[in-house]
Amino acid sequence: MMLHHCKWDPQIGDICTLANFPLILHGSIWEKLSHWAEQLASETLAVEEELVQHPDLHRRLAIPWKIRRVLQHEKDLDPTPSALRIMRFDFHPTTDGWQISEVNSDVPGGFTESSSFTSIIAEHYPGTRTTGDPVEAWTKAMLESVDEGAVIALLSAPGFMEDQQIVSYLRDRLKARGCRALLASPEQLTWRDGLVTMNSTRYHGRVEAIVRFYQGEWMTRLPGRCGWSHFFFGGRTPVTNPGTAILTESKRLPLVWDDLTIPLSTWRSLLPETCDPRDARWKTDESWLLKTAFCNTGDTVSHRSLLTEKAWAPICRDVYRFPGQWVAQRKFNVLPVETPLGSVFPCIGVYTINGRTAGAYGRIGQRHLIDFEAIDVAILVEEGDG
Amino acid sequence: MTKEELYGIWAPTDSVWSQWAKPVLFASLDRGFELDPRMGVPADITWAPSPQSGTALVLDLPGSEGIDIALVVAALGFRHVPLYNAQPGTTDCSYIGTSSELDLFVGPVALVDVRPIAVALQKGAAVLQQGRIERNAPPVFLLDARRRGGGIRPDEGDFDNRSISFPTDFPSANFLLAHAICRVIVVQHNDLQPQPDLAHTLRGWQDGGIQIQAKDLGAAGAPVDIVVARPSRFRSILHRILETFGFRRNVLGGFGGIVSGAGAG
């Protein structure tokens, strides 16, 4: 994994982050999750399309003001085409049935673990199969959107090894299929007439597609000359995912549901009650947890029971000071699973690519939280079952 | 020798410390190569403690200098743990050579030139193969002191491979104590206080009951006790994200303003 599949962070502190056992699902369960994921993807795309036409709701989603300005003033330009659209919905088995905590709509990760790692584990478990190879599906979809031998730029932020290992993995998979795939930072791109050229010491010229492993909310920190607004509108070079994905990435998305025409029945049935922190008694009622609108890898998921008093206090201050940047969500009780590591709490992220299920990314936590210390686990399905 | 074999020498499976070794630089060595045991002048390690003293070393030294010392203290009985965490470039920059000549790397050089480290890892493997280190040997963690770029402003088009060291790159104080490590010596140049990113790890160890000492290679004498000052935002609940939002940006000198937020979801 480490030397050939770009898994460069298999150890986080004292924790090995790769489980040497899989979680095995009944076929019928996988079928159900897969079906829900496709319904959720369909609803999410419809919501996103509607939200683009509703700049009045963007502030409530905590969209940074520079992006709000682009979304408001440039929405009459053509939307930048999407090379493909990938999302990941995080499912949890709870005492109230399966529930989702969120969608990673903008820049989902976990590719190495859900593809190569899962395949390697599956080889040792006869009678099981993988849920698919998300990166194989991703590569196939990407190749369908570009010409043969195309130059593809994969963007990530310098200094983020956890992100660089992912784009390196995607690059290797693209190169194996005949593409010229290049790692880059957004600052190395120049937009002219909606088309992109890359300027680096190793390549200068046109780029046929962009893989944006660079989160939407970070784009506002880029210099204007990067032309980052083209990730949203006015670009002719396809981008995956398009910048407008930030609208559904916001964990405050449920706060605007009632202002939209899309019924969102799957979302409403699977997501726990979610509201503005000002509308929840989160300080005294421990059935609420808090997270920021653009929480990644569970970094800002906060619950009193998971924190010391000293750590909880600044969270409270921040929520009181900037409630519009946070969201309160009913805490669900995840059912533990017995494993060689003892009782763990699983999370099954289901990818969709262009609306179709593409595989699963498993993580297990030794407490009621899936964060950067969670352990990656292969998700397999019983063969011949469903 | 393949990169698997090279990694196996630097991070052997029978060492408890190997799980912390960083694979990224090894992964970039895409082609087989011959071992070259020619080494430079042996480093002066008269300051080094006995491996039986319950001491771990953190060599925060520029380029391949840490490897030179690691090879010498390996002979005393310390176990090397390479924590070099940067790619030499894109895959257009691959190691293709059999000697230590840096131009045997094809492709452009990245902002932080880690090619000498890759070459030293290759040469050092031959030295390590000739010796034997006990399974319970204390660790010597190897860092590139230039990992944060050393204040160099990147030119447009550079491959930016700067990185910082996180506490999660190391074992915890509890783990060290459980393995009879109760003292850590930080070895660096021209300073006794650690770099800002490493300070988070050392302060955590210090709070966990580990004695922290520093050795300035530019000065004579034995390692001295230091008190690691509490870093800004130390152990904040948003520790990791703050490191990346603010801390890391400051550490990197605010380059381009493009480094922000935590890893993707």
XYZ file of C-alpha atoms in Angstrom:
651
model
C 0.000 0.000 0.000
C 2.663 2.472 1.036
C 5.128 2.043 -1.781
C 2.816 1.282 -4.698
C -0.588 2.722 -3.817
C 0.349 6.097 -2.348
C -0.836 5.352 1.184
C 1.638 7.555 2.983
C -0.066 8.016 6.341
C -0.757 4.508 7.619
C 0.182 5.549 11.155
C -1.384 8.437 13.065
C 0.226 8.791 16.472
C -0.064 5.403 18.174
C -2.803 4.201 15.839
C -2.312 2.102 12.725
C -4.989 3.468 10.420
C -5.398 0.384 8.240
C -7.444 -2.452 9.735
C -6.180 -5.931 8.917
C -9.720 -7.261 8.747
C -12.759 -6.248 6.687
C -16.325 -5.392 7.580
C -18.556 -7.759 5.665
C -22.057 -6.677 4.676
C -24.999 -8.792 3.656
C -25.749 -8.237 0.004
C -29.194 -6.902 0.824
C -27.696 -4.212 3.078
C -25.277 -3.087 0.403
C -28.101 -3.025 -2.114
C -30.087 -0.789 0.218
C -27.181 1.601 0.878
C -26.388 1.710 -2.802
C -29.997 2.513 -3.677
C -30.185 5.264 -1.063
C -26.889 6.759 -2.227
C -28.187 7.060 -5.777
C -31.392 8.681 -4.575
C -29.407 11.055 -2.388
C -27.099 11.921 -5.282
C -30.039 12.691 -7.512
C -31.615 14.929 -4.871
C -28.306 16.620 -4.117
C -27.678 17.509 -7.745
C -31.202 18.878 -8.089
C -30.771 20.968 -4.940
C -27.462 22.285 -6.153
C -28.988 23.375 -9.433
C -31.802 25.161 -7.630
C -29.445 26.758 -5.119
C -27.373 28.303 -7.904
C -30.465 30.335 -8.747
C -30.963 31.398 -5.110
C -28.052 33.609 -4.056
C -30.284 34.859 -1.244
C -29.792 31.523 0.533
C -26.014 31.318 0.218
C -25.207 33.331 3.300
C -27.299 30.961 5.404
C -25.146 28.117 4.055
C -22.061 29.962 5.370
C -20.630 30.253 1.873
C -17.612 32.622 2.071
C -18.487 36.102 0.830
C -16.038 36.087 -2.081
C -17.695 32.969 -3.433
C -21.138 34.410 -2.757
C -20.149 37.398 -4.863
C -19.090 35.158 -7.758
C -22.253 33.079 -7.463
C -24.389 36.196 -7.474
C -22.740 38.263 -10.194
C -21.599 35.597 -12.635
C -24.495 33.184 -12.522
C -25.709 34.325 -15.910
C -22.535 32.980 -17.497
C -22.539 29.332 -18.540
C -21.658 27.000 -15.697
C -18.215 25.477 -16.060
C -18.644 21.914 -17.347
C -18.046 19.028 -15.032
C -15.662 16.294 -16.158
C -17.548 14.020 -13.799
C -19.364 14.398 -10.517
C -18.344 12.378 -7.480
C -19.853 12.505 -3.989
C -19.671 10.358 -0.890
C -22.538 9.831 1.538
C -21.526 8.710 5.032
C -23.889 6.061 6.439
C -23.976 4.842 10.047
C -25.911 1.895 11.503
C -27.788 3.382 14.455
C -30.365 2.352 17.000
C -32.884 4.063 14.702
C -31.769 2.236 11.575
C -29.333 3.490 8.953
C -28.704 7.217 9.051
C -26.365 9.578 7.259
C -24.255 12.222 8.932
C -23.403 14.227 5.809
C -22.433 14.246 2.169
C -18.898 14.993 1.043
C -20.056 16.715 -2.065
C -17.079 18.921 -2.864
C -13.815 17.012 -2.415
C -14.405 13.508 -1.085
C -11.311 11.511 -0.148
C -10.617 7.884 0.797
C -9.822 6.681 -2.717
C -6.714 4.622 -2.014
C -8.379 2.843 0.870
C -11.653 2.145 -0.904
C -9.942 0.889 -4.059
C -6.494 -0.718 -3.780
C -6.606 -1.457 -0.051
C -10.047 -3.015 -0.271
C -9.020 -5.160 -3.252
C -5.945 -6.410 -1.393
C -8.013 -7.354 1.664
C -10.682 -9.016 -0.505
C -8.083 -11.417 -1.914
C -7.789 -12.937 1.553
C -11.515 -13.364 2.134
C -12.951 -15.963 -0.227
C -16.708 -15.873 -0.543
C -16.751 -12.095 -0.512
C -16.534 -9.377 -3.103
C -15.775 -5.697 -3.059
C -18.506 -3.102 -3.425
C -16.740 -1.851 -6.537
C -13.565 0.042 -7.298
C -14.404 3.749 -6.980
C -11.156 4.878 -8.595
C -11.566 2.528 -11.525
C -15.046 3.952 -12.049
C -13.678 7.474 -11.577
C -10.879 6.878 -14.101
C -13.291 5.422 -16.622
C -15.636 8.384 -16.270
C -12.736 10.810 -16.550
C -11.449 9.161 -19.728
C -14.910 9.395 -21.274
C -14.831 13.155 -20.780
C -11.431 13.839 -22.390
C -9.621 12.904 -25.580
C -7.069 10.122 -25.648
C -3.679 11.192 -24.320
C -5.152 14.321 -22.745
C -3.212 16.407 -20.257
C -5.015 16.463 -16.913
C -3.994 18.713 -14.026
C -4.609 17.437 -10.516
C -4.781 20.262 -7.999
C -3.980 20.048 -4.322
C -2.649 22.391 -1.680
C 1.073 22.358 -0.910
C 1.959 20.959 2.479
C -1.018 18.633 2.698
C 0.513 15.200 2.442
C -2.859 13.581 3.101
C -4.204 15.289 -0.014
C -1.062 14.912 -2.109
C -1.119 11.160 -1.615
C -4.628 11.075 -3.064
C -3.847 13.115 -6.161
C -0.670 11.076 -6.626
C -2.771 7.924 -6.552
C -5.256 9.317 -9.060
C -2.372 10.500 -11.232
C -0.894 6.994 -11.292
C -4.221 5.485 -12.266
C -4.705 8.038 -15.050
C -1.173 7.563 -16.329
C -1.718 3.828 -16.469
C -4.565 4.566 -18.865
C -2.489 6.740 -21.175
C -3.214 10.227 -19.866
C -0.553 12.756 -19.050
C -1.506 13.572 -15.485
C 0.331 16.365 -13.678
C 0.266 17.478 -10.076
C -0.195 21.205 -9.697
C -1.313 23.937 -7.393
C -4.132 26.266 -8.493
C -1.606 29.083 -8.811
C 0.021 27.313 -11.732
C -3.097 27.596 -13.861
C -3.981 30.464 -16.156
C -7.470 30.889 -17.567
C -7.941 32.596 -20.909
C -11.206 32.611 -22.841
C -12.442 29.918 -20.482
C -9.581 27.553 -21.304
C -6.730 26.612 -19.006
C -3.006 26.544 -19.520
C -0.530 25.271 -16.986
C 2.782 26.978 -16.283
C 5.272 24.855 -14.471
C 8.918 24.016 -14.862
C 7.971 20.706 -16.434
C 4.968 21.609 -18.549
C 3.688 24.669 -20.266
C 0.592 24.346 -22.329
C -3.066 23.502 -22.536
C -4.799 21.324 -19.999
C -7.832 19.338 -21.117
C -9.355 18.728 -17.674
C -8.853 19.679 -14.049
C -9.208 17.483 -11.005
C -9.827 19.846 -8.118
C -8.681 18.196 -4.909
C -8.674 21.630 -3.385
C -11.585 22.540 -1.233
C -14.073 25.150 -2.320
C -13.812 27.289 0.796
C -10.040 27.573 0.335
C -10.335 29.115 -3.111
C -11.069 32.547 -1.714
C -7.520 32.682 -0.373
C -6.077 32.345 -3.855
C -4.890 35.447 -5.656
C -7.323 36.823 -8.187
C -4.916 36.148 -11.051
C -5.603 32.425 -10.566
C -9.023 33.024 -12.056
C -10.628 30.724 -9.519
C -14.092 32.019 -10.377
C -13.810 29.861 -13.516
C -14.250 26.822 -11.325
C -17.845 28.047 -11.012
C -18.834 29.864 -14.192
C -17.397 30.834 -17.528
C -14.895 28.001 -17.829
C -14.782 25.752 -20.884
C -12.200 23.322 -19.502
C -14.048 20.638 -17.538
C -13.490 20.548 -13.781
C -14.232 17.808 -11.307
C -15.910 18.621 -9.035
C -17.272 21.969 -10.228
C -17.037 24.862 -7.791
C -20.793 24.938 -7.216
C -20.393 21.702 -5.253
C -19.621 23.929 -2.274
C -23.336 24.714 -2.046
C -24.224 21.159 -1.087
C -20.987 20.542 0.799
C -22.148 22.981 3.485
C -23.272 21.104 6.574
C -25.878 23.863 6.940
C -27.657 22.636 3.801
C -30.689 21.314 5.754
C -31.319 24.854 7.022
C -32.507 25.941 3.570
C -34.464 22.835 2.583
C -37.810 24.427 3.334
C -37.013 27.295 0.981
C -36.551 24.971 -1.995
C -39.010 23.222 -4.267
C -37.182 19.851 -4.283
C -38.939 17.466 -1.869
C -35.690 15.783 -0.672
C -37.543 12.834 0.774
C -34.472 10.575 1.017
C -32.375 13.254 2.670
C -35.172 14.010 5.130
C -35.617 10.350 6.019
C -31.922 9.600 6.605
C -30.401 12.751 8.111
C -30.888 13.433 11.830
C -32.578 16.691 12.803
C -30.225 19.545 11.911
C -30.625 23.223 12.711
C -28.913 26.505 13.410
C -27.226 26.387 16.842
C -29.389 29.349 17.871
C -32.445 27.113 17.509
C -31.154 24.240 19.650
C -30.481 23.914 23.371
C -27.109 22.335 22.656
C -25.503 23.780 25.763
C -27.767 21.883 28.159
C -29.190 19.103 25.994
C -26.581 16.465 25.267
C -28.592 14.995 22.425
C -27.091 17.692 20.163
C -23.641 17.792 18.648
C -22.017 20.684 16.837
C -19.897 20.994 13.731
C -18.745 23.754 11.453
C -20.376 24.366 8.095
C -17.268 23.129 6.301
C -16.159 20.410 8.658
C -13.688 17.983 7.115
C -12.550 14.614 8.393
C -14.655 15.184 11.507
C -12.186 17.810 12.711
C -14.759 20.125 14.213
C -17.423 17.648 15.297
C -17.901 18.604 18.935
C -19.878 16.996 21.708
C -19.503 17.669 25.373
C -19.029 13.979 26.183
C -16.066 13.751 23.804
C -14.220 16.769 25.177
C -12.669 18.013 28.367
C -14.160 21.120 29.968
C -11.085 23.031 28.865
C -11.548 21.978 25.265
C -15.322 22.445 25.273
C -15.189 26.062 26.519
C -13.593 27.634 23.410
C -16.012 25.712 21.189
C -18.930 27.212 23.098
C -17.441 30.668 22.774
C -16.978 30.233 19.038
C -20.514 28.948 18.528
C -21.954 31.900 20.456
C -19.781 34.329 18.551
C -20.202 32.852 15.059
C -23.375 30.760 15.127
C -23.782 31.161 11.379
C -20.609 29.155 10.841
C -21.852 26.181 12.862
C -24.671 23.690 12.761
C -26.355 21.662 15.491
C -27.300 18.089 14.707
C -29.074 15.427 16.777
C -26.524 12.898 17.911
C -27.375 9.379 16.836
C -26.382 6.223 18.661
C -24.200 4.179 16.368
C -24.443 0.438 16.911
C -21.035 -0.996 17.766
C -19.565 -3.866 15.791
C -17.371 -6.521 17.372
C -13.973 -6.753 15.676
C -10.484 -7.986 16.523
C -9.944 -4.467 17.895
C -12.961 -4.801 20.185
C -16.203 -2.864 19.828
C -15.944 -0.190 17.170
C -18.340 2.275 15.570
C -18.498 1.968 11.783
C -19.115 4.527 9.096
C -19.699 3.438 5.515
C -19.132 6.124 2.927
C -20.860 5.301 -0.347
C -19.513 6.974 -3.472
C -21.615 7.959 -6.410
C -20.086 8.956 -9.727
C -22.388 10.753 -12.114
C -25.270 9.554 -9.979
C -24.377 5.840 -9.947
C -22.978 3.982 -6.947
C -19.264 3.265 -7.362
C -18.137 1.575 -4.134
C -17.685 2.116 -0.425
C -15.114 3.580 1.940
C -15.168 2.087 5.418
C -13.930 3.645 8.616
C -14.217 2.557 12.214
C -13.831 4.668 15.316
C -13.163 3.476 18.823
C -15.449 6.222 20.092
C -18.608 7.846 18.743
C -16.709 9.966 16.270
C -15.166 9.410 12.874
C -12.234 11.787 12.573
C -8.633 11.724 11.351
C -7.839 9.058 13.957
C -10.459 6.704 12.536
C -9.187 3.442 11.122
C -9.751 2.624 7.467
C -11.402 -0.728 6.921
C -12.250 -2.628 3.763
C -15.971 -3.026 3.125
C -16.802 -6.368 1.524
C -20.072 -8.015 0.555
C -20.963 -11.663 1.027
C -20.738 -13.356 -2.341
C -23.993 -14.644 -3.770
C -25.991 -12.776 -1.175
C -28.125 -10.140 -2.773
C 17.690 -3.389 -5.021
C 14.022 -2.542 -5.143
C 12.316 0.165 -3.159
C 10.598 -2.542 -1.096
C 13.972 -3.938 -0.089
C 15.306 -0.479 0.669
C 12.268 0.358 2.787
C 12.653 -2.998 4.530
C 16.148 -2.043 5.595
C 15.168 1.373 6.893
C 11.884 0.212 8.402
C 12.289 -3.474 9.250
C 9.129 -5.244 10.332
C 10.703 -6.526 13.534
C 11.185 -3.033 14.959
C 8.391 -1.521 17.000
C 9.404 1.933 15.751
C 9.125 1.122 12.032
C 5.401 1.837 11.972
C 6.246 5.541 12.198
C 8.663 5.534 9.253
C 7.402 7.711 6.400
C 7.168 5.876 3.066
C 6.730 8.755 0.642
C 10.358 9.271 -0.307
C 10.921 5.537 -0.726
C 7.809 5.302 -2.887
C 9.317 7.812 -5.302
C 12.318 5.585 -6.042
C 10.722 4.076 -9.081
C 13.525 2.003 -10.486
C 15.874 -0.617 -9.136
C 19.392 0.384 -8.151
C 22.638 -1.003 -6.847
C 23.720 -0.339 -3.314
C 26.642 2.000 -2.959
C 28.311 1.750 0.431
C 30.645 4.717 -0.048
C 30.038 7.096 2.811
C 31.406 10.461 3.754
C 33.389 11.371 6.840
C 31.852 9.711 9.916
C 29.925 12.168 12.041
C 31.136 13.188 15.490
C 28.835 11.596 18.057
C 30.840 12.029 21.205
C 27.771 13.728 22.700
C 25.552 10.704 22.095
C 24.250 8.790 25.104
C 24.324 5.062 25.549
C 21.411 3.208 23.954
C 20.893 1.617 27.347
C 20.122 5.009 28.901
C 16.422 5.088 27.974
C 17.004 7.893 25.490
C 15.515 8.558 22.076
C 17.065 10.983 19.599
C 15.355 13.415 17.253
C 17.787 14.542 14.570
C 16.328 17.728 13.093
C 19.129 18.405 10.643
C 19.277 19.719 7.093
C 19.209 17.404 4.116
C 20.933 14.095 4.554
C 22.954 15.156 7.585
C 20.656 13.264 9.915
C 21.300 10.071 7.989
C 25.058 10.446 8.430
C 24.613 10.619 12.186
C 21.937 7.911 12.243
C 24.331 5.492 10.596
C 26.967 6.127 13.222
C 24.594 5.870 16.180
C 23.144 2.729 14.610
C 26.486 1.146 15.312
C 25.999 2.100 18.965
C 22.578 0.446 18.988
C 19.997 3.088 18.029
C 17.198 2.288 15.566
C 16.724 4.741 12.698
C 13.186 5.978 11.933
C 13.153 8.141 8.766
C 10.396 10.765 8.931
C 11.200 12.498 5.647
C 7.768 13.400 4.379
C 8.149 15.099 1.006
C 8.066 13.979 -2.582
C 11.147 14.849 -4.649
C 8.860 16.090 -7.407
C 6.132 14.704 -9.563
C 6.546 11.299 -11.184
C 8.431 13.213 -13.832
C 11.127 13.357 -11.162
C 12.202 9.782 -10.611
C 15.404 8.275 -9.379
C 16.958 6.313 -12.183
C 20.576 6.115 -11.209
C 22.989 3.782 -9.560
C 25.335 6.356 -8.132
C 24.963 9.312 -5.884
C 24.959 11.869 -8.682
C 21.913 14.022 -8.192
C 21.435 14.603 -11.882
C 20.425 10.982 -12.186
C 17.048 12.213 -11.073
C 15.067 13.187 -14.118
C 12.680 16.081 -13.991
C 12.732 19.379 -12.189
C 13.823 19.857 -8.627
C 11.147 20.595 -6.075
C 11.199 23.544 -3.708
C 12.710 21.455 -0.927
C 15.442 19.406 -2.528
C 15.143 15.972 -0.973
C 17.231 14.216 -3.606
C 20.341 14.145 -1.402
C 18.250 12.441 1.257
C 17.081 9.807 -1.210
C 20.652 9.186 -2.281
C 21.825 8.960 1.331
C 19.051 6.487 2.154
C 20.273 4.321 -0.677
C 23.913 4.530 0.325
C 23.114 4.148 3.984
C 21.193 0.947 3.377
C 24.431 -0.767 2.461
C 25.954 0.319 5.746
C 22.940 -0.819 7.741
C 23.004 -4.193 6.037
C 26.457 -4.788 7.446
C 25.367 -4.297 11.050
C 22.713 -5.624 13.369
C 20.447 -3.593 15.587
C 18.610 -5.110 18.530
C 14.844 -5.387 18.263
C 14.368 -3.291 21.396
C 16.849 -0.605 20.346
C 15.780 2.974 21.185
C 14.669 5.109 18.239
C 16.438 7.905 16.423
C 13.868 9.940 14.496
C 15.168 11.636 11.350
C 13.749 14.939 10.112
C 14.831 17.331 7.404
C 15.330 20.694 9.106
C 14.584 22.363 5.756
C 11.161 20.746 5.430
C 9.342 24.081 5.744
C 11.264 25.632 2.902
C 13.686 27.698 4.930
C 12.068 30.982 3.986
C 12.660 30.484 0.287
C 9.940 32.090 -1.764
C 8.781 29.665 -4.452
C 9.009 30.713 -8.052
C 5.976 30.329 -10.227
C 5.949 26.797 -11.529
C 7.965 25.246 -8.720
C 6.765 21.961 -7.355
C 5.989 22.946 -3.791
C 6.781 20.002 -1.538
C 7.123 21.796 1.768
C 5.799 19.989 4.791
C 5.580 20.290 8.534
C 5.977 17.792 11.300
C 2.849 16.885 13.291
C 2.647 15.317 16.747
C 0.758 12.496 15.051
C 3.929 11.689 13.111
C 5.455 10.379 16.348
C 4.540 7.913 19.086
C 2.890 9.372 22.165
C 4.653 10.008 25.461
C 2.816 7.014 26.905
C 4.111 4.781 24.150
C 7.671 6.010 24.690
C 7.459 5.484 28.441
C 5.968 2.034 27.932
C 9.069 1.216 25.896
C 11.441 2.513 28.549
C 12.163 5.825 26.833
C 12.158 8.595 29.435
C 14.472 11.118 27.779
C 14.576 12.666 24.297
C 17.505 14.610 22.873
C 16.767 16.990 20.002
C 19.793 17.485 17.813
C 19.970 20.536 15.585
C 22.151 23.392 14.432
C 22.593 26.815 16.021
C 19.703 26.649 18.416
C 18.511 24.847 21.474
C 14.819 25.561 21.036
C 13.038 23.301 18.529
C 11.405 24.452 15.321
C 7.802 25.623 15.846
C 6.164 22.546 14.353
C 8.354 20.094 16.260
C 7.734 22.052 19.462
C 4.163 20.713 19.543
C 5.427 17.155 19.701
C 8.146 17.886 22.233
C 5.868 19.887 24.489
C 3.404 16.984 24.450
C 6.167 14.595 25.425
C 7.408 16.980 28.105
C 3.905 17.216 29.575
C 3.728 13.441 29.457
C 6.753 13.073 31.677
C 9.581 12.802 29.185
C 12.768 14.746 29.893
C 13.681 16.919 26.881
C 17.267 17.846 26.127
C 18.825 19.664 23.186
C 22.186 19.376 21.491
C 23.456 22.162 19.251
C 25.925 20.564 16.870
C 27.569 23.935 16.412
C 28.580 24.108 20.043
C 30.792 21.899 22.107
C 29.525 20.015 25.102
C 26.884 17.581 26.168
C 23.136 17.917 25.565
C 21.418 20.297 27.980
C 17.979 20.241 29.553
C 15.472 22.519 27.906
C 11.945 23.555 28.739
C 9.856 23.532 25.594
C 7.648 26.581 25.643
C 3.958 26.045 25.148
C 3.347 26.575 21.414
C 0.562 28.797 20.228
C -2.776 26.935 20.114
C -1.217 23.934 21.757
C -3.700 21.105 22.218
C -6.590 23.223 21.112
C -9.700 21.191 20.403
C -9.261 22.262 16.826
C -5.607 21.440 17.104
C -5.176 19.811 13.758
C -7.300 22.217 11.814
C -5.729 25.189 13.537
C -2.319 23.891 12.652
C -3.363 23.924 9.086
C -5.474 27.080 9.086
C -3.166 29.360 10.992
C -0.179 27.646 12.413
C 0.912 25.977 9.268
C 0.375 29.075 7.240
C 2.587 31.052 9.587
C 5.181 28.368 9.658
C 5.322 28.335 5.908
C 5.615 32.062 5.831
C 2.157 32.603 4.401
C 3.213 31.537 0.916
C 0.582 32.477 -1.571
C -2.105 32.242 1.030
C -3.144 28.957 -0.447
C -2.508 26.693 2.498
C -5.577 26.474 4.644
C -7.997 24.048 6.189
C -7.640 20.400 6.994
C -7.472 17.437 4.710
C -10.423 16.737 2.565
C -13.365 14.779 3.833
